[in-house]
CSV table of C-alpha atoms and ligand atoms in Angstrom, one decimal:
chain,number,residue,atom,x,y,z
A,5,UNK,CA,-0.1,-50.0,-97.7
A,6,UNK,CA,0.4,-53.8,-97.0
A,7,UNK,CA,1.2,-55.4,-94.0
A,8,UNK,CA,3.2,-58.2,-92.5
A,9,UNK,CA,0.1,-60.2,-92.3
A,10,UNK,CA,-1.5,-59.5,-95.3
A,11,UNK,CA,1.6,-61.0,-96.9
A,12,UNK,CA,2.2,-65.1,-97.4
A,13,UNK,CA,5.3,-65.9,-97.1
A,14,UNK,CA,5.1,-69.4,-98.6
A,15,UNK,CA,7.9,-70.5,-100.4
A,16,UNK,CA,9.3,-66.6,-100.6
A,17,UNK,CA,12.7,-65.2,-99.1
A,18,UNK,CA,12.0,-62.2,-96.5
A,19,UNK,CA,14.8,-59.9,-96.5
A,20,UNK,CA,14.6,-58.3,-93.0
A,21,UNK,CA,16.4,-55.5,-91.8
A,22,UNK,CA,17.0,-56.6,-88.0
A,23,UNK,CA,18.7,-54.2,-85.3
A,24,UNK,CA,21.1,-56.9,-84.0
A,25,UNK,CA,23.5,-54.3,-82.8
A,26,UNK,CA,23.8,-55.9,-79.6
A,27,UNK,CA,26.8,-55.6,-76.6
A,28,UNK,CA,29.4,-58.2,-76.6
A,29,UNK,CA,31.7,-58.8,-73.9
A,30,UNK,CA,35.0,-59.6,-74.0
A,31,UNK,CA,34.6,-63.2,-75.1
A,32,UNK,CA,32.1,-62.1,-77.9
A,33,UNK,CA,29.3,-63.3,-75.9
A,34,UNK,CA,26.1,-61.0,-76.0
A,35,UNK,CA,25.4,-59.5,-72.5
A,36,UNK,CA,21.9,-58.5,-73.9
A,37,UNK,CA,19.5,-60.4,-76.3
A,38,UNK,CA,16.6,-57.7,-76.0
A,39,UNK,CA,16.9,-56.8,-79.4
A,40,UNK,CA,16.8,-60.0,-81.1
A,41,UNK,CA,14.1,-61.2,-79.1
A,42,UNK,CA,11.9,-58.2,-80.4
A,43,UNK,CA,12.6,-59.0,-83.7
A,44,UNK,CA,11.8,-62.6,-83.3
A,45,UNK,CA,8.2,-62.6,-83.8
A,46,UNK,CA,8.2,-61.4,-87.4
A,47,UNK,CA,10.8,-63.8,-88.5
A,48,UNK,CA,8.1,-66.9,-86.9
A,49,UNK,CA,5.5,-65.6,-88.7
A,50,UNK,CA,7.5,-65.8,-92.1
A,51,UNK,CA,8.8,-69.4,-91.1
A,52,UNK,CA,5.3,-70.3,-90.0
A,53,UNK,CA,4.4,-69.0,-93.7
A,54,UNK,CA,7.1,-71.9,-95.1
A,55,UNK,CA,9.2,-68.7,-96.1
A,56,UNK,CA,12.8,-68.8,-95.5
A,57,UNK,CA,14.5,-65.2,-93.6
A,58,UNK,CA,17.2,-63.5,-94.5
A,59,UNK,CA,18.6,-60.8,-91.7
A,60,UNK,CA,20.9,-58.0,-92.3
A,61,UNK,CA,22.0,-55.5,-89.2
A,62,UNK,CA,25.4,-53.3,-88.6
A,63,UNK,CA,27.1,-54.6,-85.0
A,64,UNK,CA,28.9,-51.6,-83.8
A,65,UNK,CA,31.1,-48.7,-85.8
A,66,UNK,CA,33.3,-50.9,-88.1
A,67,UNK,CA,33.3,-47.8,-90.3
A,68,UNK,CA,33.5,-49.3,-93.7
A,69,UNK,CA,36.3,-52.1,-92.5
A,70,UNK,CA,36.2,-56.1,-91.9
A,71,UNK,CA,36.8,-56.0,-87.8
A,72,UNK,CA,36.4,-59.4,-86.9
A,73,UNK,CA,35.7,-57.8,-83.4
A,74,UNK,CA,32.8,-57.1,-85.4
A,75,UNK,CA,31.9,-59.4,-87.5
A,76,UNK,CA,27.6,-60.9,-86.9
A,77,UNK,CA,28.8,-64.8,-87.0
A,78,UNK,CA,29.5,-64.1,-82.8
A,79,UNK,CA,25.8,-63.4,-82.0
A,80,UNK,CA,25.0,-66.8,-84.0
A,81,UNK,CA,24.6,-69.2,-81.3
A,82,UNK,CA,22.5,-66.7,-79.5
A,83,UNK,CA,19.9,-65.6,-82.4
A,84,UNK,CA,19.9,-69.7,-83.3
A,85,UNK,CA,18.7,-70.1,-79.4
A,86,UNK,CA,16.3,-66.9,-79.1
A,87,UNK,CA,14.6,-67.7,-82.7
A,88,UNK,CA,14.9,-71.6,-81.9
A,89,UNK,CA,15.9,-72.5,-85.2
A,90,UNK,CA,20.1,-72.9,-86.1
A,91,UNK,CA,20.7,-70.0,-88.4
A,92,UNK,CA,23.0,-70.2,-91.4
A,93,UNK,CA,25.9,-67.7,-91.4
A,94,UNK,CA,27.5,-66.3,-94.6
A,95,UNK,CA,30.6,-64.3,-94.2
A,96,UNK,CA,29.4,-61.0,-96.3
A,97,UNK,CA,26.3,-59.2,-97.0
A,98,UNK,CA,26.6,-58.5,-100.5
A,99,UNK,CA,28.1,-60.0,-103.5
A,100,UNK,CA,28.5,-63.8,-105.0
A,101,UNK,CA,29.1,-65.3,-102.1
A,102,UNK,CA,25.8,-63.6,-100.1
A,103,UNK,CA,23.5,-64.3,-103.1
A,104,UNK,CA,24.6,-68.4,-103.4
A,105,UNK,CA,23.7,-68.7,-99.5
A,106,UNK,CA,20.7,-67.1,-100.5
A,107,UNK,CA,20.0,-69.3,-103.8
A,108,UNK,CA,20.6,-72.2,-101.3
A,109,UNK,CA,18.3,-71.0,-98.6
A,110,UNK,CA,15.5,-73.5,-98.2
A,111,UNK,CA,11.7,-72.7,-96.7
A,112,UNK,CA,12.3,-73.1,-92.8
A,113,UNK,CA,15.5,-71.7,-93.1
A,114,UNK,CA,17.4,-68.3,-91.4
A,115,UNK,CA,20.6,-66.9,-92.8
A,116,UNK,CA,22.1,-63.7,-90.9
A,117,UNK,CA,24.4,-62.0,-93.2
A,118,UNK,CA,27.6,-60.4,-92.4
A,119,UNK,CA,28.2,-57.0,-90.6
A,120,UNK,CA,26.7,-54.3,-93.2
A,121,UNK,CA,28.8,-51.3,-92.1
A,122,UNK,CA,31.9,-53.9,-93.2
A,123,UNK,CA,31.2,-52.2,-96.3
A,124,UNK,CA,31.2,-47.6,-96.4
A,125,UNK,CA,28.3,-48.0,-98.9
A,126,UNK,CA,26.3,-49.0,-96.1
A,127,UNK,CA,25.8,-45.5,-93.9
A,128,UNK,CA,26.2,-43.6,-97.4
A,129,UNK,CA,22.9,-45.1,-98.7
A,130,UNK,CA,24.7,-46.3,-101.9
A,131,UNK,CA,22.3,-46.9,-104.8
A,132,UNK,CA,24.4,-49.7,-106.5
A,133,UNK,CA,24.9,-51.4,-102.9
A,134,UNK,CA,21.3,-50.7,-102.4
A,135,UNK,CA,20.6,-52.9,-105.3
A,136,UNK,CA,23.1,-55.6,-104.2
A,137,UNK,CA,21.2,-56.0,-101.4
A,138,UNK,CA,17.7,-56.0,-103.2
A,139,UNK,CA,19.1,-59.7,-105.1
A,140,UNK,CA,19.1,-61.3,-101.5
A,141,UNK,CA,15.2,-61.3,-101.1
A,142,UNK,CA,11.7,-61.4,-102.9
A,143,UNK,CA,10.0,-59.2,-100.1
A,144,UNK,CA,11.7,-56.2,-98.2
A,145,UNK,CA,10.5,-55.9,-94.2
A,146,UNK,CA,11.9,-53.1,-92.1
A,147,UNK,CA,11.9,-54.6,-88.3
A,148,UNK,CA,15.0,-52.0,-87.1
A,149,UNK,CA,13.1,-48.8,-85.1
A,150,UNK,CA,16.9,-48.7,-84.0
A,151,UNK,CA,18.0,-46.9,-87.2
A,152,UNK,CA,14.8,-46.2,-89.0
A,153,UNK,CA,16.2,-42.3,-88.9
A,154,UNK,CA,19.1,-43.3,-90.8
A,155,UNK,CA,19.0,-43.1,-94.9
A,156,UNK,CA,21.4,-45.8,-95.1
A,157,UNK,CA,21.2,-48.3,-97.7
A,158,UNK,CA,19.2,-51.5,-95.7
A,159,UNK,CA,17.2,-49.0,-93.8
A,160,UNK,CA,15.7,-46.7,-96.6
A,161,UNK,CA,17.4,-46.9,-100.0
A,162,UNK,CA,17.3,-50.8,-101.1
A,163,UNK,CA,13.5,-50.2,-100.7
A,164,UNK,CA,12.9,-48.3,-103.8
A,165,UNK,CA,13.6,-52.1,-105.4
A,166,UNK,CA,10.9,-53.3,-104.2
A,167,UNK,CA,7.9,-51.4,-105.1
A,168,UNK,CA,5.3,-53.4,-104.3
A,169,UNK,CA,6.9,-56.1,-102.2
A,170,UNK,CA,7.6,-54.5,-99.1
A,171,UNK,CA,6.2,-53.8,-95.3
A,172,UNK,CA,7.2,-52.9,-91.3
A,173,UNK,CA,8.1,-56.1,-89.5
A,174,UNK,CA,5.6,-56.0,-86.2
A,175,UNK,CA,8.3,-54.3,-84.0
A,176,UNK,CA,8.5,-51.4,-86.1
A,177,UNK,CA,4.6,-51.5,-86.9
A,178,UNK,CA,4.2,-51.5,-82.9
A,179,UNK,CA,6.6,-48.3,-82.4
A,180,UNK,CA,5.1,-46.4,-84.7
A,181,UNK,CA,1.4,-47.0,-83.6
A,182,UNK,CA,2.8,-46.1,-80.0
A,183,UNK,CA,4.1,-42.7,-81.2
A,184,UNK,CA,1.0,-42.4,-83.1
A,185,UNK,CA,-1.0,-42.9,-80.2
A,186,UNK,CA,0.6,-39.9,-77.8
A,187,UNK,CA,1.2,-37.4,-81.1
A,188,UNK,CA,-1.8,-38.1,-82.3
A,189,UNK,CA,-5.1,-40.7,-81.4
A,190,UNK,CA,-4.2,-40.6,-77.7
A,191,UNK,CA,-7.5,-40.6,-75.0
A,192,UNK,CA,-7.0,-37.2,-73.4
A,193,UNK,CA,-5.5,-35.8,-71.0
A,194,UNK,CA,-2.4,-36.4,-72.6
A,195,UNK,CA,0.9,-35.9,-70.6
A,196,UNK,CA,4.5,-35.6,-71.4
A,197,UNK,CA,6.9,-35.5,-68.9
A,198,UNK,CA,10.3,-34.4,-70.3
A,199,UNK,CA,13.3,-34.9,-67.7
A,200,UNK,CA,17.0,-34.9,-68.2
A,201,UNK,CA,19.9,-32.2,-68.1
A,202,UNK,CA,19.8,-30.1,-70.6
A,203,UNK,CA,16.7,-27.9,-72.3
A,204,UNK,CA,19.5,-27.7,-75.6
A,205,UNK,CA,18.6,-31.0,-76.2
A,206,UNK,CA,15.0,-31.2,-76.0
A,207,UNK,CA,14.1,-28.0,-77.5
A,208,UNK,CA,12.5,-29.3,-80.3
A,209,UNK,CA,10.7,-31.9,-78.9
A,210,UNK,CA,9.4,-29.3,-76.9
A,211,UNK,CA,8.0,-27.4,-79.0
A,212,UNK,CA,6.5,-30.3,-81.0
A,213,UNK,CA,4.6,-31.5,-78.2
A,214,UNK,CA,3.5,-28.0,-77.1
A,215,UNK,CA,0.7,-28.9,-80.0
A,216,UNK,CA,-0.2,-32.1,-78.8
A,217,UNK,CA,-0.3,-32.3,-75.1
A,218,UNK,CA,-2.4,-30.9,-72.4
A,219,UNK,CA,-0.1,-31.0,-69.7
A,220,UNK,CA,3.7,-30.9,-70.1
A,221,UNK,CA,5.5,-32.1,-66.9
A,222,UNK,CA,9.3,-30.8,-67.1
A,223,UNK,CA,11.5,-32.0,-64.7
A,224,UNK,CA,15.1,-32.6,-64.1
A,225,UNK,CA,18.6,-30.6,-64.9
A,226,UNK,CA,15.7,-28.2,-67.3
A,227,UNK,CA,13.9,-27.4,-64.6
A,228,UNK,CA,16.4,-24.7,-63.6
A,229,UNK,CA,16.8,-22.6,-66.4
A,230,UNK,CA,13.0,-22.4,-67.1
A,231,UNK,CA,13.3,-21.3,-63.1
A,232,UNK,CA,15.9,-18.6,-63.4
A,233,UNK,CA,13.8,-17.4,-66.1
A,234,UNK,CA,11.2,-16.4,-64.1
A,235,UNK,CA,13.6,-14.7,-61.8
A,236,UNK,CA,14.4,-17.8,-59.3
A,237,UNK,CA,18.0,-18.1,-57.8
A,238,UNK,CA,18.9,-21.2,-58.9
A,239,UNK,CA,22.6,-21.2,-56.9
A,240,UNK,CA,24.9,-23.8,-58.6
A,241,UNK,CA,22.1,-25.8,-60.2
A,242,UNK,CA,23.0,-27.0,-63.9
A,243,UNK,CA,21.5,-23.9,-66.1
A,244,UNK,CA,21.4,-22.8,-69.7
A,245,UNK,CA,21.5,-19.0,-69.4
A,246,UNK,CA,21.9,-18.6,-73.1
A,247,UNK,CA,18.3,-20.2,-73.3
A,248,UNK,CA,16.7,-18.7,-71.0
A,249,UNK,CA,14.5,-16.6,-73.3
A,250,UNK,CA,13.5,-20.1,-74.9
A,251,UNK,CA,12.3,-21.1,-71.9
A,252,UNK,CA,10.7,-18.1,-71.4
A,253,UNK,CA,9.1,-18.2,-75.0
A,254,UNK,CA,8.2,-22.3,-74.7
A,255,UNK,CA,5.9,-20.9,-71.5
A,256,UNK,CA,4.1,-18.1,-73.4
A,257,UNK,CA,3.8,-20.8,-76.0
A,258,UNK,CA,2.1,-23.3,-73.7
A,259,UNK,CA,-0.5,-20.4,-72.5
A,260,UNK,CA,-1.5,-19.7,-75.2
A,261,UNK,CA,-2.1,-22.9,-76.7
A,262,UNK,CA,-3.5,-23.8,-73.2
A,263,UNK,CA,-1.3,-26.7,-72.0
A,264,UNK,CA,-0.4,-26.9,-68.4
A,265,UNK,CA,3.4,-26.5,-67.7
A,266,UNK,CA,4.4,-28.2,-64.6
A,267,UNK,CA,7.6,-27.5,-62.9
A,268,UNK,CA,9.1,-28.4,-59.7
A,269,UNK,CA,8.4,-26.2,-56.6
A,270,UNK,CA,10.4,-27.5,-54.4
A,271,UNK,CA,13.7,-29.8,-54.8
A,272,UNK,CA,16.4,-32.0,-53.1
A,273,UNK,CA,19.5,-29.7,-53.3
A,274,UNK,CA,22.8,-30.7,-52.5
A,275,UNK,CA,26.2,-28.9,-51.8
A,276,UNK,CA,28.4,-31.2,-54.4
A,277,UNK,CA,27.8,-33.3,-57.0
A,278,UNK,CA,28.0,-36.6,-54.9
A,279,UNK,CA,25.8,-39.2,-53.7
A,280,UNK,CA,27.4,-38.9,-50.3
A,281,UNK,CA,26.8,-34.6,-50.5
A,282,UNK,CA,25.2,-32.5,-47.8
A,283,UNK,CA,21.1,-32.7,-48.8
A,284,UNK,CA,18.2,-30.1,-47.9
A,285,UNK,CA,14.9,-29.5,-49.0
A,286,UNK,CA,14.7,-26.0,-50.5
A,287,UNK,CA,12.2,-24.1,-52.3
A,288,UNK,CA,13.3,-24.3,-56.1
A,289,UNK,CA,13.9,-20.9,-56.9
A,290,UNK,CA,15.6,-19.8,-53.5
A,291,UNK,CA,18.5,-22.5,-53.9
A,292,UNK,CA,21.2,-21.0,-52.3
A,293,UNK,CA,24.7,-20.4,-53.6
A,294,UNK,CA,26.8,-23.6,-53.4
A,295,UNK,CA,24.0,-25.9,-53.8
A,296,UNK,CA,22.4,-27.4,-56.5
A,297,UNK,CA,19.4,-29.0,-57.1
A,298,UNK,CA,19.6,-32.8,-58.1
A,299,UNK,CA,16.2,-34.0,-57.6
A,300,UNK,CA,12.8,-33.1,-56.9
A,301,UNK,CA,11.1,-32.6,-53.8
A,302,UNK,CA,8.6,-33.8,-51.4
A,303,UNK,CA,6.1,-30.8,-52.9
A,304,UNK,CA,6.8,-31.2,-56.7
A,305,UNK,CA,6.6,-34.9,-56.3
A,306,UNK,CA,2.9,-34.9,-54.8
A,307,UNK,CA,1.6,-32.2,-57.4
A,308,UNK,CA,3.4,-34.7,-60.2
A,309,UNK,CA,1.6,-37.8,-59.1
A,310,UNK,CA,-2.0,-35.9,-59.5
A,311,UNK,CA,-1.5,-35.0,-62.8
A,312,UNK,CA,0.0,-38.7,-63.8
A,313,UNK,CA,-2.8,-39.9,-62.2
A,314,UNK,CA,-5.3,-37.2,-64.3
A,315,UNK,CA,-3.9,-38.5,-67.4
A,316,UNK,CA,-4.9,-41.1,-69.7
A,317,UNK,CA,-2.0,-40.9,-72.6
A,318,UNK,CA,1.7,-40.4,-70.9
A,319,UNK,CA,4.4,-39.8,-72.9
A,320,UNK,CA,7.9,-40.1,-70.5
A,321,UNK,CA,11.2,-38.7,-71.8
A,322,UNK,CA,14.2,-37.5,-69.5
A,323,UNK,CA,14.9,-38.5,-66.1
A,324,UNK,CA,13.3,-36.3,-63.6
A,325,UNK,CA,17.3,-36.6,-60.9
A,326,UNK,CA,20.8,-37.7,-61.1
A,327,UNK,CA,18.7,-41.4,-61.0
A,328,UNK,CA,22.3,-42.7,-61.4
A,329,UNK,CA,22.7,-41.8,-57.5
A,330,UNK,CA,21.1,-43.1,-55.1
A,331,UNK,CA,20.6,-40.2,-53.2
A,332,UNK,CA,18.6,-38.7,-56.0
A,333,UNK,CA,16.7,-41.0,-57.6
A,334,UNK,CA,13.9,-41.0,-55.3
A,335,UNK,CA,12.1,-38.7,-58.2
A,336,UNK,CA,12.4,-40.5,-61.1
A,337,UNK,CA,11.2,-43.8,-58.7
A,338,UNK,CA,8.4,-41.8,-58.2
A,339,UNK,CA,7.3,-40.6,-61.2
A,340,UNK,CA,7.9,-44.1,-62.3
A,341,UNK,CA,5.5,-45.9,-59.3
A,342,UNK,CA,2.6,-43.1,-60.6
A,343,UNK,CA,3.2,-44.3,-63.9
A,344,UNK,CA,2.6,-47.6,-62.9
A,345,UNK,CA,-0.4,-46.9,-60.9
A,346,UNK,CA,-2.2,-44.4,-63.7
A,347,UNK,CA,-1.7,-48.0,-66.3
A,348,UNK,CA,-3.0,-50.2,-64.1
A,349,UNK,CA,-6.0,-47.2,-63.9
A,350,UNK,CA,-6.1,-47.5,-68.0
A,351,UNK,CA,-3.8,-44.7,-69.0
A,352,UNK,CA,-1.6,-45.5,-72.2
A,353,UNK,CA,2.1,-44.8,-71.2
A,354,UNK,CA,5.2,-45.3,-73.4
A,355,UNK,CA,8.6,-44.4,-72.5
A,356,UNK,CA,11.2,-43.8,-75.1
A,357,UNK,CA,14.5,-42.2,-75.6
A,358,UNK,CA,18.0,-42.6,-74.5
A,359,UNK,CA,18.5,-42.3,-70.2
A,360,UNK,CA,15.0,-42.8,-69.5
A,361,UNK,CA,14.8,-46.4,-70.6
A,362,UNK,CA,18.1,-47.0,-68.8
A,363,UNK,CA,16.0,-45.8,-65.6
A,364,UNK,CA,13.2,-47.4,-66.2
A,365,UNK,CA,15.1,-50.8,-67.0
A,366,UNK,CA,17.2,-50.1,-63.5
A,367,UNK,CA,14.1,-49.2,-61.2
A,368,UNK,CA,11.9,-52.6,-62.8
A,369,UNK,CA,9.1,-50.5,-64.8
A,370,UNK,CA,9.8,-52.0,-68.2
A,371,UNK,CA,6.9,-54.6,-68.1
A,372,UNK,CA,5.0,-51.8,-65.8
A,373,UNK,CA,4.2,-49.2,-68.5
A,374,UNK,CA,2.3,-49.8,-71.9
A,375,UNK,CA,5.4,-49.9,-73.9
A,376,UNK,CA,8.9,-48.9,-73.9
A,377,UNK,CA,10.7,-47.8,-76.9
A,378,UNK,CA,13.6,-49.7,-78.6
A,379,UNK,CA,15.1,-47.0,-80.5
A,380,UNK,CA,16.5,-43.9,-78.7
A,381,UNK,CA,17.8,-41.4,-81.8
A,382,UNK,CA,14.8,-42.8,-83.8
A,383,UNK,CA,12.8,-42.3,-80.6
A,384,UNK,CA,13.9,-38.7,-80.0
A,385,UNK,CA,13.4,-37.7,-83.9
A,386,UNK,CA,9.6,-39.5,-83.9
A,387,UNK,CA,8.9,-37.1,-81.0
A,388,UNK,CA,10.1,-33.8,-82.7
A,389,UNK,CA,8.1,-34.8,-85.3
A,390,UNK,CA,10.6,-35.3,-87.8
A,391,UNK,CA,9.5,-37.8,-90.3
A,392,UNK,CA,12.0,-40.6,-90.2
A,393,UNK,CA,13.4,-42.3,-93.8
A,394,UNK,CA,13.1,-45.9,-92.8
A,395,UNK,CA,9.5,-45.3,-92.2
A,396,UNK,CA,9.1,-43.3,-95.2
A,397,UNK,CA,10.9,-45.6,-97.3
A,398,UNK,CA,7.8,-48.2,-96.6
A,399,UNK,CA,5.0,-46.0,-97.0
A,400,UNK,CA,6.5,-44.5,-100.4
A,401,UNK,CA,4.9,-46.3,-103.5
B,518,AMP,P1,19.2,-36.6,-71.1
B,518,AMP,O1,20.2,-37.5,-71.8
B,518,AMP,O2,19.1,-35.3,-71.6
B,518,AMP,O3,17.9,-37.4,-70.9
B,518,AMP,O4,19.8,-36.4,-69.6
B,518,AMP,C1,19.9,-37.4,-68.7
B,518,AMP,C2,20.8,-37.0,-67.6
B,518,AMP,O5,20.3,-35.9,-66.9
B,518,AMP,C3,21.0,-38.1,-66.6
B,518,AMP,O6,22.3,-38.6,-66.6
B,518,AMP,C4,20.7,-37.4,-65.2
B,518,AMP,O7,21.7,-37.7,-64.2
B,518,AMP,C5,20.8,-35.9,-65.6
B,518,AMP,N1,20.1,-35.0,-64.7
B,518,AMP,C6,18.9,-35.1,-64.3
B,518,AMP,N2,18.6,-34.2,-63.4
B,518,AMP,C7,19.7,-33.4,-63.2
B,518,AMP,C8,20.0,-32.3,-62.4
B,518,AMP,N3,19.1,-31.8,-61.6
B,518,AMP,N4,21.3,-31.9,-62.5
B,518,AMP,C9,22.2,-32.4,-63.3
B,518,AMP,N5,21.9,-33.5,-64.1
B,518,AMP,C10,20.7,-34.0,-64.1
């Protein structure tokens, strides 16, 4: 398989799909340029080439109709000063007008095209639309991580037309080596810490891990129904009862695959669900009625740094508290400073799905860990091993 930089782009139109769906606020400005700054190093390269790049993304929901709340030409200004070029605009992404702006499109040159979800064939993975989309370039690269577990048409399906013209833009090359390297080349011990509320929701990542890790670190909201499991009380602490013999099944699972399961032994309980709330220290399964436990303790917090620090891959999904308070984010902080400190020892860490990169954006750890993931669903599906069809798209001959 080809990639970016075994192509030249020399007098050739790139036809990149860009994730671009960036916040606006209420004067259309964009309140983050993250995302186009990621994807700014592939389009260089292609200009640097003497190509010419044309970007196609969805900006919010649209769901088939032209909102001009919408519509891509408001980011303009912002992409033209990220990318340092003045990027051409055209008004659709498919169609006459889109292939003329394209005909027109000189070496040098950027053209963003408009809103792709302006149009239902988008999300559907239309064939025909597909193909539209195929005129508006001579080589296909996939820089979107964002939506590379969608089977939409500019994420999977307009692919298939080019056959031997196509590659991952470095973003999406990056990601995937990062997953690559916790599921699968990572220097051992590898860690995952798994946080958030709900074991529900990270079931299956669970039990795809369970094969590659050597420790497993579960903290957060989970912690209490792998606790009242095992016979803990848990008092008012945010538990799963129905999956409670999950939990009990994921820890035979672990034994006898031999990874270490580490979970909280002692934890900040509080009687409400407020930062200003009545706090104690408590022994995690003796958590007594009309408390609940929102963030780990002293204990738990010390027997998590030594394994952080014993690690050399770390994989960090969930929060480990309600971070959100202040009162009970100490954990996650935590977690976070030993995560810094077992990097700087040479441990590869990447964080990556939904809350935890809001945390780790909040406490200041994004330029602290080895890399943090732009793509939360895509994220999520990478780690429950699922193999997602914007990746697959690429690799398919
Ligand atoms: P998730 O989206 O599954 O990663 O869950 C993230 C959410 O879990 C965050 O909003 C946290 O506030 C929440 N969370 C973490 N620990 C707890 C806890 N002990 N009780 C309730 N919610 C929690």
């Amino acid at each position: 398989m080809k990639k970016l930089d075994d192509y030249n782009f020399e007098n050739k139109k790139a036809l990149i799909r860009v994730d671009f769906n960036v916040p606006l606020n209420e004067n259309f400005e964009v309140t983050d340029i993250n995302r186009i700054e990621a994807a700014k190093p592939t389009i260089i390269k292609i200009l640097e080439d003497g190509g010419s790049a044309v970007l196609m993304s969805h900006l919010g929901r649209p769901k088939g109709e032209r909102n001009p709340d919408l519509s891509l030409k408001h980011i303009c200004a912002t992409v033209s000063d990220v990318i340092g070029v003045a990027i051409k605009f055209v008004d659709d992404c498919v169609g006459e007008k889109a292939e003329k702006a394209v005909a027109e499109l000189k070496s040098g040159e950027v053209l963003l095209l408009e809103n792709l979800r302006y149009h239902a064939e988008e999300e559907k993975g239309d064939k025909a639309f597909a193909e539209q989309l195929s005129k508006l370039g001579d080589i296909y690269v996939n820089d979107a991580f964002g939506t590379a577990h969608r089977a939409h048409a500019s994420t999977a399906i307009v692919a298939k037309y080019f056959t031997d013209a196509k590659c991952f833009g470095y973003l999406l090359a990056k990601e995937i080596k990062a997953i690559e390297k916790v599921m699968r080349t990572g220097e051992k011990p590898v860690l995952a810490i798994l946080g958030g509320a709900k074991v529900s929701s990270k079931i299956t990542i669970i039990e795809n891990i369970l094969d590659k890790v050597d420790d497993l670190i579960i903290g957060g909201g989970m912690t209490y129904t792998f606790v009242k499991a095992q016979g803990g009380q848990v008092g008012d602490s945010i538990c799963e009862d129905d999956k409670m013999e999950l939990a009990m099944e994921i820890l035979k699972q672990a034994k006898e695959k031999g990874v270490n399961v580490h979970i909280p032994v002692d934890v900040i309980a509080a009687d409400d669900f407020s930062n200003t709330a009545n706090t104690k220290i408590v022994d995690v399964d003796k958590i007594p009625d009309g408390w609940q436990g929102l963030d780990a303790g002293p204990r738990t917090l010390e027997n998590f740094k030594k394994v952080i620090l014993g690690a050399k891959t770390i994989l960090w999904n969930g929060p480990i508290g309600v971070f959100e308070m202040e009162s009970f984010a100490n954990g996650t902080i935590s977690v976070g400073n030993a995560i810094d400190q077992a990097t700087q020892n040479g441990a590869f860490s990447l964080v990556g799905g939904g809350d935890s990169v809001a945390a780790v954006k909040q406490f200041g750890f994004e330029n602290k860990v080895s890399y943090v993931s732009t793509g939360g669903g895509a994220m999520l599906e990478s780690l429950e091993g699922k193999t997602l069809p914007g990746i697959a798209a690429i690799l398919a001959l």
